[in-house]
Coordinates of C-alpha atoms and ligand atoms in Angstrom, one line a residue:
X1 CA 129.1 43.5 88.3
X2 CA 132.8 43.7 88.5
X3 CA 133.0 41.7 85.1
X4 CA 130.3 44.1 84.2
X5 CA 132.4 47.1 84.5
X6 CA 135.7 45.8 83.2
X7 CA 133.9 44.5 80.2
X8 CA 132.7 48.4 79.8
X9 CA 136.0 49.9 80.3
X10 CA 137.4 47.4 77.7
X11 CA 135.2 48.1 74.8
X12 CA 133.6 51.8 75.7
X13 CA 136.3 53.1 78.2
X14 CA 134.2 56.8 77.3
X15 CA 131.3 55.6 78.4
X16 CA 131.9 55.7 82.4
X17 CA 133.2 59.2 82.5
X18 CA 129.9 60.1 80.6
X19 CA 128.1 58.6 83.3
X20 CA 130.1 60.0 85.9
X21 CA 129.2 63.4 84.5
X22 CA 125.9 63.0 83.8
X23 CA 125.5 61.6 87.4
X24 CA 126.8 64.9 89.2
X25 CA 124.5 67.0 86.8
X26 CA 121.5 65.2 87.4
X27 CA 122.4 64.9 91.0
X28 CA 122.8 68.8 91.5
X29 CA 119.9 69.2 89.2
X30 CA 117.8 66.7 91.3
X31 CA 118.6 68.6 94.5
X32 CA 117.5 71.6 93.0
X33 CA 114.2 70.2 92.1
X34 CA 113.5 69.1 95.6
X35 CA 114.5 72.3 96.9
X36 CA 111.9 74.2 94.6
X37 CA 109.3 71.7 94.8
X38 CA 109.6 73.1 98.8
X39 CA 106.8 75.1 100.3
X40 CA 108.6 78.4 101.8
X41 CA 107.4 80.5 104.8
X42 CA 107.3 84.0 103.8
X43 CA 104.0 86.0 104.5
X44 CA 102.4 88.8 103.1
X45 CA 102.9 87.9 98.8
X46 CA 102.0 84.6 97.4
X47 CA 104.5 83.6 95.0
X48 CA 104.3 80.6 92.6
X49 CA 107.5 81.4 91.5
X50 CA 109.5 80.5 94.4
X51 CA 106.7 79.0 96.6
X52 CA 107.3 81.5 99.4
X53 CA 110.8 80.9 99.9
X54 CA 112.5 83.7 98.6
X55 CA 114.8 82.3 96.2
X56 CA 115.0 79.8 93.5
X57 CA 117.7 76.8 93.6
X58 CA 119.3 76.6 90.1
X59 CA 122.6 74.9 88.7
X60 CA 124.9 76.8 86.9
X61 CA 128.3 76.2 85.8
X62 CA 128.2 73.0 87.8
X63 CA 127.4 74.0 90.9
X64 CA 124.0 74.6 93.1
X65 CA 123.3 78.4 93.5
X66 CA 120.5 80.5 94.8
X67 CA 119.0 83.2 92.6
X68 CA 116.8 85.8 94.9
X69 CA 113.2 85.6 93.8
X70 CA 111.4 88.8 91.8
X71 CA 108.6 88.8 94.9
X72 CA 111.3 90.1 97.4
X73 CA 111.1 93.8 95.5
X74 CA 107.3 93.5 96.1
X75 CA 107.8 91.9 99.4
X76 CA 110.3 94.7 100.7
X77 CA 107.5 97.4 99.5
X78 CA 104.8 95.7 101.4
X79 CA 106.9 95.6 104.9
X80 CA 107.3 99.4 103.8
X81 CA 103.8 99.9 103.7
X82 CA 102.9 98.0 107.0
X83 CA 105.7 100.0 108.3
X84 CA 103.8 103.3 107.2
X85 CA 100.6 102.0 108.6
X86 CA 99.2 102.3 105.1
X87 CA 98.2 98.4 104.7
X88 CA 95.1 98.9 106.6
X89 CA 94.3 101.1 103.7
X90 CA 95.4 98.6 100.6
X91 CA 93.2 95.8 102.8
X92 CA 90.2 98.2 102.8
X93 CA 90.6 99.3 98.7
X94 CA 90.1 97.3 96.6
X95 CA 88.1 96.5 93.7
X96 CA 85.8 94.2 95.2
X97 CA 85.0 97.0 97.8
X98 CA 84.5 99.7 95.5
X99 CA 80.8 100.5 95.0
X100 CA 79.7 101.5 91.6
X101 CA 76.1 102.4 91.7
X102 CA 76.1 105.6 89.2
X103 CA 77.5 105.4 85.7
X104 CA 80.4 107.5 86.2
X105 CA 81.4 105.3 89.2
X106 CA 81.2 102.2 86.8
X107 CA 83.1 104.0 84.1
X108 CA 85.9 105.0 87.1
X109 CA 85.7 101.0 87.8
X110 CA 86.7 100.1 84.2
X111 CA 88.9 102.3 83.9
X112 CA 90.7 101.5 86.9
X113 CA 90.6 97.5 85.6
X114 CA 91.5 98.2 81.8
X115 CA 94.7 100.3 83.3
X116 CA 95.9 97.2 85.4
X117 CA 95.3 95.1 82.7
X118 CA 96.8 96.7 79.3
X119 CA 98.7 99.9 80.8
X120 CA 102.2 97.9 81.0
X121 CA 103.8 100.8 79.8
X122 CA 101.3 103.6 80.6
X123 CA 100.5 106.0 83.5
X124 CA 96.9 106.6 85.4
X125 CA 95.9 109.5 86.4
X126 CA 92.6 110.3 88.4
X127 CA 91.8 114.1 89.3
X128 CA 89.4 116.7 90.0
X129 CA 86.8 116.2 92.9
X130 CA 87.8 114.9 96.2
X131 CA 85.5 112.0 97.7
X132 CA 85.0 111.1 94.1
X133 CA 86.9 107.7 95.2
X134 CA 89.7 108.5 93.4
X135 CA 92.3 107.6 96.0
X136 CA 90.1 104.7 96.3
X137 CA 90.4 103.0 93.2
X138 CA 94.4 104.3 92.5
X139 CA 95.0 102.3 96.1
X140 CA 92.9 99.0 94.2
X141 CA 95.3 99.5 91.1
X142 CA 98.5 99.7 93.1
X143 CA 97.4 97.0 95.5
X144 CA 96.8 94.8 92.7
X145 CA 100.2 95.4 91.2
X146 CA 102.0 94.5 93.8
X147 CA 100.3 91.4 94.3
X148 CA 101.8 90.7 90.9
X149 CA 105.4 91.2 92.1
X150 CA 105.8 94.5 91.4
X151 CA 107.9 96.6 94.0
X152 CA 105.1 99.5 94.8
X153 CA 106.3 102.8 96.7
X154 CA 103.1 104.7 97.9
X155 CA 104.1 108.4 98.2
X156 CA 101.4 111.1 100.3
X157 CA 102.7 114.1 98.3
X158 CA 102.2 116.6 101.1
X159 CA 104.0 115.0 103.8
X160 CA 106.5 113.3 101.7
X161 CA 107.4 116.8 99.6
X162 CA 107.6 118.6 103.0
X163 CA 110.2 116.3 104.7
X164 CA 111.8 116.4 101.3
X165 CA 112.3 120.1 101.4
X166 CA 113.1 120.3 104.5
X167 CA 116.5 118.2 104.0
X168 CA 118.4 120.7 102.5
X169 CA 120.9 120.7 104.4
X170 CA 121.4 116.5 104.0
X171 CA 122.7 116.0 100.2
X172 CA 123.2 112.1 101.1
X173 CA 119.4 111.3 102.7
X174 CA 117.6 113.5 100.1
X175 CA 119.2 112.1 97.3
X176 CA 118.6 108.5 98.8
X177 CA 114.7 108.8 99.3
X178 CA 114.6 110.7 95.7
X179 CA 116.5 108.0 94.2
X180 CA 113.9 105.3 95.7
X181 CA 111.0 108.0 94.1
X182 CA 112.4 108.2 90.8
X183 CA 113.6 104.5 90.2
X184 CA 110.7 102.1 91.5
X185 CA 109.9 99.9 90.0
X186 CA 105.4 101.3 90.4
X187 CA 105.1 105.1 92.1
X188 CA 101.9 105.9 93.7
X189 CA 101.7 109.7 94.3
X190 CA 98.4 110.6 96.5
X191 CA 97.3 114.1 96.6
X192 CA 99.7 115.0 94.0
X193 CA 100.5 118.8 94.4
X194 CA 98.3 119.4 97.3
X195 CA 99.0 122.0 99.2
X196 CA 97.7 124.6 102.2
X197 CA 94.0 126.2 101.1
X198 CA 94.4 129.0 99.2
X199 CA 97.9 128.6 98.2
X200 CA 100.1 127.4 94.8
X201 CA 102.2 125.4 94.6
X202 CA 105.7 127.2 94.8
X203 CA 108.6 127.1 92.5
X204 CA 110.3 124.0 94.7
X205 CA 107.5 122.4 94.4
X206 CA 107.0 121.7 91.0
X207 CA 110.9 121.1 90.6
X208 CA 110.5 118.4 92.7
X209 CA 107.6 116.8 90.9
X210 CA 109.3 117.3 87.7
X211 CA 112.1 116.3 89.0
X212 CA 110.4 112.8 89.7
X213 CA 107.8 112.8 86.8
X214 CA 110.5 113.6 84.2
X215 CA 112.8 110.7 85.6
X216 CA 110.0 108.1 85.5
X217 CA 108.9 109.1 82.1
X218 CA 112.4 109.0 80.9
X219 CA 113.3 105.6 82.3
X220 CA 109.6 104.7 81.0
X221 CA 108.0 103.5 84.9
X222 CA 104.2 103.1 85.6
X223 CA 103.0 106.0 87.5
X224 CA 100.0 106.2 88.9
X225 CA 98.5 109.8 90.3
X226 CA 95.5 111.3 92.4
X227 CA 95.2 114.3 92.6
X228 CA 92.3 117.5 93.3
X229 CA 93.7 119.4 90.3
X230 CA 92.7 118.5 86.6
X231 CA 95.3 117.6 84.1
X232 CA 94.4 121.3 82.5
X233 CA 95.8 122.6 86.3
X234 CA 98.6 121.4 86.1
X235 CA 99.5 122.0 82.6
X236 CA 98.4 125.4 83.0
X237 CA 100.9 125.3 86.5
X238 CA 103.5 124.3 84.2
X239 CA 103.3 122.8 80.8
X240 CA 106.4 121.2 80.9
X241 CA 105.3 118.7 84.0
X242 CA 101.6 118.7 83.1
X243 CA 102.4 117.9 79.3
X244 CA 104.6 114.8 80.2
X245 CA 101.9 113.6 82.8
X246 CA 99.1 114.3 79.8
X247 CA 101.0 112.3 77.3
X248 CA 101.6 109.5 79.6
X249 CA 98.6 109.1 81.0
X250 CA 96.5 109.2 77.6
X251 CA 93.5 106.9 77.4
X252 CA 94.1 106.0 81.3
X253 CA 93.1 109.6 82.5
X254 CA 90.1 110.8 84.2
X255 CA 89.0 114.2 85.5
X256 CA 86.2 114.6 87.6
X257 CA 84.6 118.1 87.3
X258 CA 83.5 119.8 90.6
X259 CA 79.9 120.0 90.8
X260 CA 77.5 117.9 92.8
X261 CA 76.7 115.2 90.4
X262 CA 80.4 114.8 89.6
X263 CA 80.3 114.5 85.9
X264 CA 83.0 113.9 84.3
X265 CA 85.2 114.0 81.0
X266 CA 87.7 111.8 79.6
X267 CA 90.7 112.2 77.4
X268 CA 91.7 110.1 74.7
Ligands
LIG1 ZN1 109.0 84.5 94.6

């Protein structure tokens, strides 16, 4: 072996430092295999990406690094939800569960499935009727995105525009929960523009919602709205908010009308 390696260094004195270096790469680059090829033990999202661990070994510049995995986003919105008691609700909606026995429930269905499917860059909006299932089937969609390892933010308009409101007085904690509303990466807004029986919506109120609507459609994020008013409401509330919600929503819109057999009409 010795005579081996002098005989090497004589004639291809190169050759060792190549190995040398190829050595350490593939050695950092082996490790890094193994630690991928590792099952993690993270709950809640099933990633193939990172198996569950969180973060993906990689070598850069000669060295073994960590890069954080695009399921913590999703992951961190899903403790977010537990934490809001709301998973009981993403468990129980879903499309599997949703019954579809009369044609407009079916169409609602499809809807719902195309939207997931081709509305990268789209918004959904469902509204009209309560009890139509609307809620129902926006949960589904959201539930379903973030399964994909999207970070989802599930926002109950009334109770979340009230405690909003109501921070006036706190520049740094409003602006901190209206910076999470108007830069994740999916919104759900339930119940959008709901308010006391017999009332409208006041002034603040639909700054706020434009304030958030306009953002998202700016920086071009997937939206996704229930709501009891038609898109007509709201444009006729205000055009500015209800047109970009309109436009946005086009071919992924559905408002249910309110009579009994809940008929409804679509917009293309
Ligand atoms: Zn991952």
């Amino acid at each position: 072996m010795e005579k081996l390696m002098a005989l090497i260094k004589q004639t291809k004195p190169n050759l060792l430092e190549n190995i040398g270096e190829y050595n350490h790469e593939k050695f950092l680059q082996d490790q890094a295999d193994r630690e991928n090829a590792e099952e993690g033990n993270l709950k809640g999202i099933d990633c193939p990406k990172c198996k569950n661990r969180g973060h993906i070994s990689i070598v850069k510049d000669g060295e073994l690094m960590w890069k954080m995995c695009e399921c913590m986003g999703a992951r961190k919105s899903l403790e977010q939800i537990e934490k809001s008691g709301l998973k009981s609700l993403l468990d129980e909606c879903t499309f599997e569960n949703y019954e579809a026995t009369e044609q407009w429930q079916k169409h609602a269905l499809s809807l719902a499935q195309n939207y997931l499917e081709y509305g990268e860059n789209m918004w959904l909006f469902f509204g009209g009727q309560s009890g139509a299932g609307k809620t129902f089937l926006c949960t589904a969609v959201a539930g379903e995105l973030l399964k994909r390892n999207n970070a989802v933010k599930y926002m109950m308009w009334d109770s979340e525009s009230k405690a909003l409101k109501s921070l006036v007085n706190d520049a740094y904690e409003y602006q901190r929960r209206m910076d999470e509303l108007k830069s994740v990466k999916v919104l759900y807004i339930d119940d959008f523009l709901k308010v006391q029986r017999g009332q409208q919506p006041t002034p603040a109120d639909i700054n706020l919602a434009f304030e958030i609507i306009n953002h998202r459609d700016v920086k071009n994020l997937r939206t996704i709205i229930s709501t009891e008013r038609s898109i007509d409401d709201i444009i006729s509330l205000d055009e500015a908010l209800g047109g970009r919600i309109n436009r946005r929503s086009r071919g992924y819109q559905m408002n249910i009308a309110y009579d009994k057999n809940k008929n409804f009409r679509l917009r293309k």
